[in-house]
Coordinates of C-alpha atoms in Angstrom, one line a residue:
Chain A
M1 CA -7.5 77.9 -14.4
T2 CA -11.7 77.7 -14.0
D3 CA -13.9 77.7 -10.6
P4 CA -14.7 74.3 -11.1
D5 CA -11.1 73.7 -11.5
L6 CA -10.0 75.6 -8.3
I7 CA -12.6 73.1 -6.7
E8 CA -11.3 70.0 -7.9
R9 CA -7.8 71.1 -7.0
F10 CA -9.0 71.8 -3.4
T11 CA -10.8 69.0 -2.7
S12 CA -8.0 66.8 -4.4
L13 CA -6.2 68.4 -1.7
Y14 CA -8.0 67.5 0.9
D15 CA -8.1 64.4 0.1
E16 CA -4.8 63.9 -0.4
H17 CA -3.6 65.3 2.8
Y18 CA -6.2 65.2 5.3
P19 CA -4.9 62.4 7.3
R20 CA -1.3 63.9 8.0
V21 CA -2.8 67.1 8.5
Y22 CA -4.9 66.0 11.3
S23 CA -2.4 63.5 12.5
Y24 CA -0.1 66.5 12.8
A25 CA -2.8 68.5 14.4
V26 CA -3.1 65.7 16.6
S27 CA 0.0 65.0 17.8
R28 CA 0.8 69.0 18.4
A29 CA -2.3 70.2 20.0
G30 CA -4.3 67.2 21.3
R31 CA -7.5 65.2 19.3
Q32 CA -9.9 67.7 21.0
I33 CA -9.1 70.7 18.9
A34 CA -7.4 68.8 16.1
D35 CA -10.8 69.2 14.0
E36 CA -11.1 73.0 14.6
V37 CA -7.1 73.1 13.4
V38 CA -7.3 71.2 10.4
S39 CA -10.9 72.9 9.5
D40 CA -9.0 76.2 10.0
V41 CA -6.3 74.6 7.9
F42 CA -8.0 73.9 4.7
L43 CA -9.8 77.1 5.2
I44 CA -6.8 78.8 5.0
A45 CA -5.9 76.5 2.0
W46 CA -8.4 77.5 0.0
R47 CA -8.1 81.7 0.2
R48 CA -4.6 80.7 -0.2
L49 CA -4.7 77.9 -2.9
G50 CA -2.4 80.1 -5.5
E51 CA 0.1 80.1 -3.3
V52 CA 0.3 76.4 -2.3
P53 CA 3.1 74.5 -3.9
D54 CA 2.6 71.2 -5.8
H55 CA 4.5 69.3 -3.2
A56 CA 1.7 70.5 -0.2
L57 CA 2.7 69.0 2.9
P58 CA 5.1 71.1 3.9
W59 CA 3.4 74.5 3.2
L60 CA 0.2 73.1 4.7
L61 CA 2.0 71.7 8.4
V62 CA 3.2 75.5 8.3
V63 CA -0.1 76.6 8.2
A64 CA -0.9 74.2 11.0
R65 CA 1.7 75.4 13.2
N66 CA 0.5 78.5 13.2
V67 CA -2.8 77.9 13.1
I68 CA -1.7 75.5 16.6
A69 CA 0.2 78.9 17.4
N70 CA -2.4 81.1 17.7
E71 CA -2.7 82.9 21.0
V72 CA -6.6 82.9 20.8
R73 CA -6.8 79.2 21.3
A74 CA -3.5 78.8 23.9
A75 CA -5.5 77.4 26.8
A76 CA -7.5 75.2 25.0
R77 CA -4.5 73.8 22.8
R78 CA -2.5 73.0 26.5
E79 CA -5.6 71.5 28.2
S80 CA -5.9 69.1 24.5
L81 CA -2.6 68.5 24.5
A82 CA -1.7 67.3 27.9
A83 CA -5.2 65.0 27.5
E84 CA -3.4 63.8 24.5
L85 CA -0.1 63.5 25.8
R86 CA -1.8 61.2 28.8
S87 CA -3.6 59.4 26.6
W88 CA -0.1 58.7 24.7
Q89 CA 1.1 57.6 28.4
S90 CA -1.2 55.0 29.5
G91 CA -2.0 53.4 26.1
T92 CA -1.0 49.8 25.5
V93 CA -0.5 47.3 22.7
P94 CA -1.9 43.6 23.1
D95 CA 1.3 42.2 22.1
I96 CA 4.6 40.3 23.1
A97 CA 5.0 42.2 27.0
D98 CA 8.8 43.9 26.3
Q99 CA 7.2 45.1 23.6
V100 CA 4.6 47.0 25.3
S101 CA 7.0 47.8 27.7
E102 CA 9.6 48.9 25.0
R103 CA 6.3 51.2 23.5
Q104 CA 5.8 52.2 26.8
A105 CA 9.0 53.8 27.4
V106 CA 9.5 55.6 24.4
L107 CA 5.9 57.1 24.9
R108 CA 6.8 58.4 28.4
A109 CA 10.2 59.9 27.1
L110 CA 8.8 61.6 24.4
T111 CA 6.3 63.1 26.3
A112 CA 8.8 64.4 28.9
L113 CA 10.3 66.2 26.1
S114 CA 10.0 70.0 25.5
D115 CA 7.2 70.5 22.8
D116 CA 10.0 71.8 20.6
D117 CA 12.4 68.7 20.5
R118 CA 8.6 66.6 20.7
E119 CA 7.8 67.9 17.4
L120 CA 11.6 67.6 16.1
L121 CA 11.3 63.9 16.6
T122 CA 7.9 63.3 15.0
L123 CA 7.9 65.0 11.8
V124 CA 10.1 62.8 10.5
A125 CA 9.3 59.7 13.0
W126 CA 5.5 59.9 12.6
H127 CA 4.4 62.5 9.9
G128 CA 7.1 60.8 7.4
L129 CA 8.7 64.2 6.5
S130 CA 12.1 63.8 4.9
P131 CA 14.5 66.1 6.5
R132 CA 14.6 68.9 4.6
D133 CA 10.6 69.2 4.5
A134 CA 11.0 69.1 8.4
A135 CA 12.4 72.3 8.2
Q136 CA 10.8 73.3 6.0
V137 CA 7.9 73.3 8.2
L138 CA 10.3 74.5 11.1
G139 CA 11.5 77.5 9.1
C140 CA 14.9 76.2 9.7
S141 CA 17.6 75.3 6.8
A142 CA 18.3 71.4 6.6
A143 CA 21.7 72.1 8.5
T144 CA 20.3 73.3 11.3
Y145 CA 17.4 71.0 11.4
F146 CA 20.0 68.0 12.1
V147 CA 21.9 69.8 14.7
R148 CA 18.3 70.3 16.5
L149 CA 17.4 67.0 15.4
H150 CA 20.6 65.0 17.0
R151 CA 20.3 67.3 20.5
A152 CA 16.4 65.7 20.6
R153 CA 17.3 62.4 20.0
R154 CA 20.0 62.6 22.5
R155 CA 17.3 64.0 25.1
L156 CA 15.2 61.6 24.0
E157 CA 18.0 58.5 24.8
Q158 CA 18.4 59.6 28.0
A159 CA 14.9 60.2 29.0
V160 CA 14.1 56.5 28.1
S161 CA 17.2 55.1 29.6
A162 CA 15.8 57.6 32.9
G163 CA 12.8 55.7 32.4
A164 CA 14.1 52.5 32.2
G165 CA 15.1 52.0 35.7
G166 CA 12.8 49.7 36.9
P167 CA 10.4 49.8 39.8
G168 CA 11.6 53.2 41.3
R169 CA 11.8 54.9 37.7
R170 CA 11.2 57.9 37.4
Q171 CA 7.4 59.5 36.6
Y172 CA 7.3 61.5 33.2
V173 CA 4.6 64.1 33.7
A174 CA 2.9 65.2 30.6
A175 CA 4.0 68.9 29.5
P176 CA 1.1 70.9 29.3
Chain B
M1 CA 17.1 49.2 17.1
N2 CA 17.8 52.8 17.6
T3 CA 15.9 55.5 19.3
M4 CA 14.3 57.1 16.0
E5 CA 13.4 53.4 15.0
M6 CA 11.4 52.4 18.2
L7 CA 10.0 55.8 18.4
A8 CA 8.2 55.0 15.0
Q9 CA 7.3 52.0 16.1
A10 CA 5.6 53.7 19.2
R11 CA 3.1 56.0 16.8
P12 CA 0.2 55.8 18.7
A13 CA -2.9 54.8 17.1
S14 CA -4.9 58.5 17.5
L15 CA -2.9 60.0 15.4
D16 CA -4.9 58.9 12.5
P17 CA -8.4 59.9 11.5
R18 CA -11.6 57.9 10.9
P19 CA -13.3 58.0 7.9
D20 CA -15.8 60.9 8.1
P21 CA -17.7 61.8 5.1
A22 CA -19.4 64.4 6.9
R23 CA -16.8 66.3 8.0
R24 CA -15.3 66.3 4.9
A25 CA -18.4 67.7 3.2
S26 CA -18.5 70.2 6.1
D27 CA -14.9 71.4 6.0
I28 CA -15.0 71.7 2.2
A29 CA -18.0 73.6 2.5
A30 CA -16.7 75.9 5.1
A31 CA -13.9 76.7 3.0
L32 CA -15.3 76.9 -0.4
S33 CA -18.2 79.6 1.4
V34 CA -15.6 82.3 2.4
G35 CA -15.4 83.1 -1.6
Q36 CA -12.8 82.6 -4.7
P37 CA -9.2 82.1 -3.3
E38 CA -7.2 85.4 -3.4
P39 CA -5.0 85.8 -6.0
A40 CA -1.3 84.0 -5.5
A41 CA 1.3 86.7 -3.6
T42 CA 4.5 85.7 -2.8
A43 CA 4.6 85.8 0.7
P44 CA 6.0 82.6 2.2
A45 CA 3.5 80.3 3.9
T46 CA 5.9 80.7 7.3
R47 CA 4.2 84.0 7.8
R48 CA 2.1 83.6 10.9
H49 CA -0.4 86.6 9.7
H50 CA -2.0 84.0 7.2
A51 CA -3.8 82.5 10.3
R52 CA -4.5 85.2 12.1
R53 CA -6.0 87.4 9.4
T54 CA -7.9 84.6 8.2
R55 CA -9.1 84.0 11.5
A56 CA -10.2 87.4 11.2
V57 CA -13.0 86.4 8.8
R58 CA -14.0 83.4 10.3
P59 CA -16.6 83.8 12.7
S60 CA -19.3 85.1 9.9
R61 CA -18.2 81.8 8.1
K62 CA -18.3 80.1 11.3
L63 CA -21.8 81.1 12.3
A64 CA -23.6 81.7 8.8
A65 CA -21.9 78.2 7.2
G66 CA -21.5 76.2 10.5
A67 CA -24.7 76.9 12.3
G68 CA -26.8 76.6 8.6
L69 CA -24.9 74.5 6.5
T70 CA -23.7 71.6 9.3
A71 CA -27.0 71.7 11.1
L72 CA -28.5 71.1 7.4
V73 CA -26.6 69.1 5.9
T74 CA -25.8 67.3 9.1
A75 CA -29.7 66.9 10.3
T76 CA -30.7 64.0 8.3
V77 CA -27.0 62.4 7.8
A78 CA -27.4 60.4 11.3
A79 CA -30.9 62.0 10.9
F80 CA -33.4 59.6 12.5
V81 CA -30.7 57.9 14.3
V82 CA -31.9 59.5 18.1
V83 CA -33.3 61.1 20.5
S84 CA -37.0 62.8 21.0
A85 CA -38.0 63.4 24.4
N86 CA -41.6 63.2 23.1
H87 CA -43.4 59.8 23.2
G88 CA -46.6 60.5 23.1
Q89 CA -48.8 56.8 22.8
V90 CA -50.5 58.3 19.4
T91 CA -50.7 55.4 17.1
V92 CA -51.1 56.6 13.7
D93 CA -54.6 55.9 12.1
H94 CA -53.9 53.5 8.9
G95 CA -57.3 53.4 7.7
R96 CA -57.3 57.2 7.1
A97 CA -53.9 56.8 5.9
N98 CA -54.5 54.5 3.3
A99 CA -58.2 56.4 2.4
D100 CA -55.6 59.5 1.8
R101 CA -53.7 57.6 -1.1
G102 CA -53.7 59.5 -4.2
Q103 CA -54.0 63.1 -3.0
V104 CA -52.1 65.2 -1.0
I105 CA -53.7 66.0 2.5
G106 CA -53.8 69.2 4.2
K107 CA -50.6 71.2 5.9
A108 CA -52.1 70.6 9.6
S109 CA -53.5 66.8 8.8
L110 CA -50.1 65.5 7.3
R111 CA -48.2 67.4 10.5
T112 CA -50.3 65.3 12.8
A113 CA -49.7 61.8 10.5
V114 CA -46.3 62.5 10.4
L115 CA -45.8 63.3 14.5
A116 CA -47.9 60.2 15.1
A117 CA -46.1 58.1 12.9
L118 CA -42.8 59.3 14.5
D119 CA -43.6 58.3 18.1
T120 CA -44.9 55.1 16.9
A121 CA -41.8 54.0 15.3
S122 CA -39.6 54.8 18.3
G123 CA -39.2 51.4 19.2
Q124 CA -38.3 49.9 15.8
I125 CA -34.5 50.3 14.3
G126 CA -33.8 53.2 12.1
Y127 CA -31.3 52.7 9.4
V128 CA -30.1 55.1 7.4
R129 CA -28.2 55.2 4.1
T130 CA -26.5 58.4 3.6
T131 CA -24.8 59.5 -0.1
T132 CA -23.0 62.6 0.0
S133 CA -21.9 64.0 -3.1
A134 CA -19.7 67.1 -4.4
N135 CA -20.8 68.6 -7.7
G136 CA -22.0 65.4 -9.0
R137 CA -19.6 63.2 -7.8
T138 CA -20.4 60.6 -4.4
D139 CA -17.7 60.9 -2.6
G140 CA -19.2 59.2 0.7
V141 CA -21.4 56.2 1.5
A142 CA -22.1 55.5 4.9
E143 CA -24.7 52.9 6.2
S144 CA -26.3 53.5 10.3
W145 CA -28.7 51.2 11.8
T146 CA -29.8 52.3 15.6
Y147 CA -32.2 50.8 18.6
P148 CA -34.4 51.6 19.8
W149 CA -34.6 54.9 17.0
L150 CA -36.1 57.3 19.2
P151 CA -35.0 56.2 22.8
Q152 CA -36.2 57.3 26.2
T153 CA -34.0 59.4 28.6
G154 CA -31.8 56.9 30.5
Q155 CA -32.9 54.2 27.8
E156 CA -30.1 52.2 26.4
V157 CA -28.9 52.8 22.6
R158 CA -27.1 50.9 20.1
N159 CA -26.1 52.3 17.1
L160 CA -23.8 50.2 14.2
T161 CA -22.4 52.5 11.5
R162 CA -20.4 51.4 8.3
I163 CA -18.3 53.7 6.5
H164 CA -17.4 53.1 3.7
D165 CA -13.7 55.3 2.4
P166 CA -14.6 58.3 0.8
R167 CA -10.8 57.9 -0.9
H168 CA -11.5 54.1 -2.4
L169 CA -15.1 53.7 -2.9
S170 CA -14.0 51.5 -5.5
D171 CA -12.8 48.8 -3.1
P172 CA -15.7 47.6 -1.6
G173 CA -13.7 46.1 1.1
D174 CA -12.5 49.1 2.7
Y175 CA -14.8 50.4 4.9
A176 CA -14.9 50.7 8.8
E177 CA -18.3 49.8 11.1
T178 CA -18.3 51.2 14.7
E179 CA -20.7 50.4 17.6
T180 CA -21.6 52.4 19.9
I181 CA -23.4 51.8 23.2
Y182 CA -24.6 54.7 25.5
R183 CA -27.6 55.7 28.2
Q184 CA -30.0 58.2 26.2
P185 CA -29.1 62.1 27.9
A186 CA -32.1 64.0 28.9
A187 CA -30.7 66.5 26.5
A188 CA -29.3 66.6 23.4
N189 CA -26.0 68.4 23.0
T190 CA -24.6 66.8 25.8
T191 CA -21.9 64.1 26.6
V192 CA -21.7 60.8 27.5
K193 CA -20.0 57.9 28.1
A194 CA -20.5 55.2 25.4
E195 CA -18.8 51.8 24.6
I196 CA -17.2 52.0 21.2
I197 CA -15.8 49.2 19.2
E198 CA -14.4 49.7 15.4
V199 CA -13.2 47.3 13.3
L200 CA -11.6 48.3 10.2
F201 CA -12.3 45.7 7.6
K202 CA -9.0 46.3 5.5
Q203 CA -6.3 46.9 7.9
R204 CA -8.1 43.7 9.7
K205 CA -7.9 45.6 13.0
W206 CA -10.3 46.5 15.9
Y207 CA -10.7 48.8 18.6
E208 CA -12.2 48.8 21.8
Q209 CA -12.7 51.9 24.3
Q210 CA -15.0 53.4 26.7
A211 CA -15.0 57.4 26.0
L212 CA -16.9 60.0 26.3
W213 CA -18.9 61.0 23.3
S214 CA -20.4 64.0 22.0
G215 CA -23.6 62.2 22.1
P216 CA -26.4 63.1 19.9
Q217 CA -26.5 66.0 18.4
Q218 CA -29.6 68.3 18.2
A219 CA -29.2 68.9 14.5
Q220 CA -28.1 65.3 14.0
S221 CA -31.2 64.0 15.6
P222 CA -34.7 63.0 14.4
S223 CA -36.0 65.3 17.1
Y224 CA -34.7 67.8 14.6
I225 CA -36.9 66.8 12.2
R226 CA -40.2 66.4 14.4
Q227 CA -39.1 70.0 15.5
Q228 CA -39.5 71.3 12.3
I229 CA -42.4 68.9 11.2
A230 CA -44.1 70.6 14.7
A231 CA -43.5 73.6 14.1
G232 CA -45.0 73.4 11.0
Q233 CA -41.8 75.0 9.2
F234 CA -42.0 72.8 6.1
T235 CA -43.8 73.1 2.8
V236 CA -46.5 70.7 0.9
A237 CA -45.1 70.0 -2.4
G238 CA -46.8 67.1 -3.6
K239 CA -46.7 63.5 -4.7
A240 CA -43.9 61.3 -5.6
E241 CA -42.8 57.9 -5.7
I242 CA -39.6 56.9 -3.9
D243 CA -38.6 53.6 -4.8
G244 CA -41.7 52.7 -6.2
R245 CA -43.4 53.8 -3.1
Q246 CA -46.4 56.5 -2.8
S247 CA -44.9 59.6 -0.8
I248 CA -45.7 63.0 0.1
K249 CA -42.7 65.2 -0.9
L250 CA -42.3 68.4 1.8
I251 CA -39.7 71.3 1.3
I252 CA -37.9 73.5 4.4
H253 CA -35.8 76.1 2.6
E254 CA -33.2 77.5 4.8
P255 CA -30.9 80.7 3.7
A256 CA -27.8 80.3 5.0
D257 CA -24.1 82.4 4.2
P258 CA -24.7 85.1 1.3
G259 CA -24.3 82.8 -1.8
L260 CA -25.1 79.6 -0.1
Q261 CA -28.4 78.2 -0.9
L262 CA -29.7 75.2 1.8
D263 CA -32.2 73.4 0.2
G264 CA -34.2 70.7 2.5
T265 CA -36.5 67.7 1.0
L266 CA -37.9 65.2 3.0
W267 CA -40.4 62.5 1.4
V268 CA -42.6 60.7 3.8
D269 CA -44.7 57.4 3.5
A270 CA -47.9 58.6 1.9
T271 CA -49.1 55.8 3.6
T272 CA -47.4 55.3 6.7
Y273 CA -46.0 58.6 7.2
L274 CA -42.7 57.9 8.2
P275 CA -39.6 59.6 6.8
L276 CA -38.4 57.2 3.9
R277 CA -35.8 59.5 1.7
S278 CA -34.6 63.2 2.6
V279 CA -32.1 65.7 0.1
I280 CA -29.9 68.3 1.2
K281 CA -28.5 70.5 -1.3
S282 CA -26.2 73.3 -0.6
V283 CA -25.5 75.5 -3.5
G284 CA -23.0 78.6 -3.9
T285 CA -23.5 80.2 -6.6
R286 CA -20.1 83.0 -6.8
P287 CA -18.1 84.4 -9.4
G288 CA -17.6 82.5 -12.0
G289 CA -18.2 79.0 -9.7
Q290 CA -20.9 76.8 -8.1
L291 CA -20.8 74.6 -5.5
D292 CA -23.1 71.7 -5.2
L293 CA -23.0 69.7 -2.1
T294 CA -25.7 66.6 -1.7
T295 CA -26.5 64.4 1.1
V296 CA -29.0 61.8 0.2
N297 CA -30.8 59.8 3.2
D298 CA -32.7 56.6 2.6
M299 CA -34.4 55.5 6.0
S300 CA -36.4 52.6 6.5
Y301 CA -37.2 50.8 9.2
L302 CA -37.2 47.2 11.2
A303 CA -38.8 45.7 13.8
P304 CA -36.5 44.4 17.0
T305 CA -36.9 40.7 16.2
A306 CA -33.8 39.2 16.8
A307 CA -32.2 38.9 13.5
N308 CA -32.5 42.4 13.1
L309 CA -31.2 43.7 16.2
A310 CA -27.7 41.9 15.3
K311 CA -27.6 44.3 12.5
V312 CA -26.6 46.6 15.3
Q313 CA -24.1 44.1 16.7
I314 CA -20.4 44.6 15.5
S315 CA -18.9 41.0 14.9
I316 CA -15.2 41.4 14.0
P317 CA -14.4 38.5 11.9
A318 CA -11.6 36.1 13.4
G319 CA -8.0 36.9 13.1
F320 CA -8.1 40.4 13.0
T321 CA -5.8 42.1 15.4
R322 CA -6.8 44.3 18.8
E323 CA -5.0 47.6 18.8
S324 CA -5.0 49.8 21.5
L325 CA -6.6 53.3 20.3
P326 CA -5.7 55.7 23.8

C-alpha cells in the first residue's frame, strides 16, 4: 500500500468515525476536553494504522478510553465531566411535559451512577455498539458484559424510581 | 418503554459534534505530521501504553504542528472576521491608489496603504468564503458574515457562519448556520459570554443557548493579518488578477514542523488595498508520501445597509423544531 493510500484510508477512517468517537469522548470526559481526546485518538490511529481493524469503532473507543484514563489529564477530565453531567441534568426538551420530566429523570439517575455503570449503559444505548463490541471496549467477555449490564440496569431503574418520588425526591449530584 | 429505551431517548444533543472543517483539517494534519504509521504489530488495542507511548512524542507535534499549522491554517479561515485594537482614522488615498494600478508599489508604501484600508473597512460587514481541500479534494466549505468586521472593545459583534457538512458536500441542503452575538473583548484569546443560535437545515432543528465562547482567537483574527503587515512580515510577489480584479500578491513563509512547510499567500486589491483572497498551503514531504492541505479564503466587504445586515441575522424557517442544547 502506498502512502497516498494510507492517507486516504486514514481520512476515511476519520470521516466515518469522528462523530461517534467525539460522542464517546463527551460522554466520558465532557466537551471541555473532548476535542483534545479525539485529536489524540486519531493521532494514535494514524501511527497504528496497520493495527486498526476493518471494524474500527471498538478499537477507536478502546484508544479513547485509554487516552481519557491517562493520569496526566485526570483533573481536567473530572472538571470537564462534572460540567457535562450538570448540563445533562439541567437540559430540557421543549416537548410534552411528561416526556420532559421522564427524560430528565433518566438523565439525573444516570449522572448519579458510577462512571463504570454509566459507560456500560451508554455504550449500547447512546453509542450504538453491539453488546459484543461494547464488551471489547471494556476489555471483558460478552458474558461478563451482560452480567454487568444487567446489574447496571437495575441500579439505573432504582435511581430513576428514587428520583420520581415527587417534590421531595432525591437530589442527584453529578459524580466527579 | 423499558429503562434502556428511555435512556436511549434521553441521549443529550451535546454528544453530537457540529460540522467543523477547520478542526478536521487540523486533526488530520496533526496526525500526519508525526510521520509514517508504524509497522503493524500484533499488540491488542486494549493495552494502555498505546496512548501513553504516543503521548510522549506529542509535545513536539503539538508545538510545531499546533502552533504553526493551526495558526496559519486558521489564520484567515475566520480571518478577517474579528478584532483589531487599532482603529486609526486613516483614510485610504484612493486617488493615489488608482494611480498606482499597473505597477507594484514599494513594500513600505504598500504596508501603509493596506493598514489604512483595513482600518477604513472596520465598520463594514466582512464576508469570507472558505474552502478547504486535502490532496486536491475539496472537503469543506464555510461562509461567514461578520459585523462589524473590526469591532472596537466592548462593541457588539454579530457573526453568522454557514457550514456545509464536509461529508455531504454533494447535498446542498445539508448545512448548518450559527449566529453568534458577543461583545468584543479587550484582548484576543479571551472567553466571552455569547448568545448562540444554530439551525440545522437538513435535520430541520434549531438550538439557542447562552454560553461562554472562546471568543475570537488571535490566530483567527484580522489582527493577525494586520500584525503581519505592520511588522513587515511579507514579501511583495508581483501582480495578479483575482476574479477579474487587479491585485497585489504578498507571500508569507513560515516553517512549522520538520517535513511540513506552510505557505501563506495574500492578495490585496490593487485599488482599495483590501484583502481579496488568502491561500494557505501546508505541504508535508515524507518518505514516500506527500501531504497537501489547502485553505482558500475569498473575501469581500459589504456596506452595513439594512439589506446587508440581514445577512448577519439568522432566519429560522417555519416548522423547524427547537431542541435543547445544554
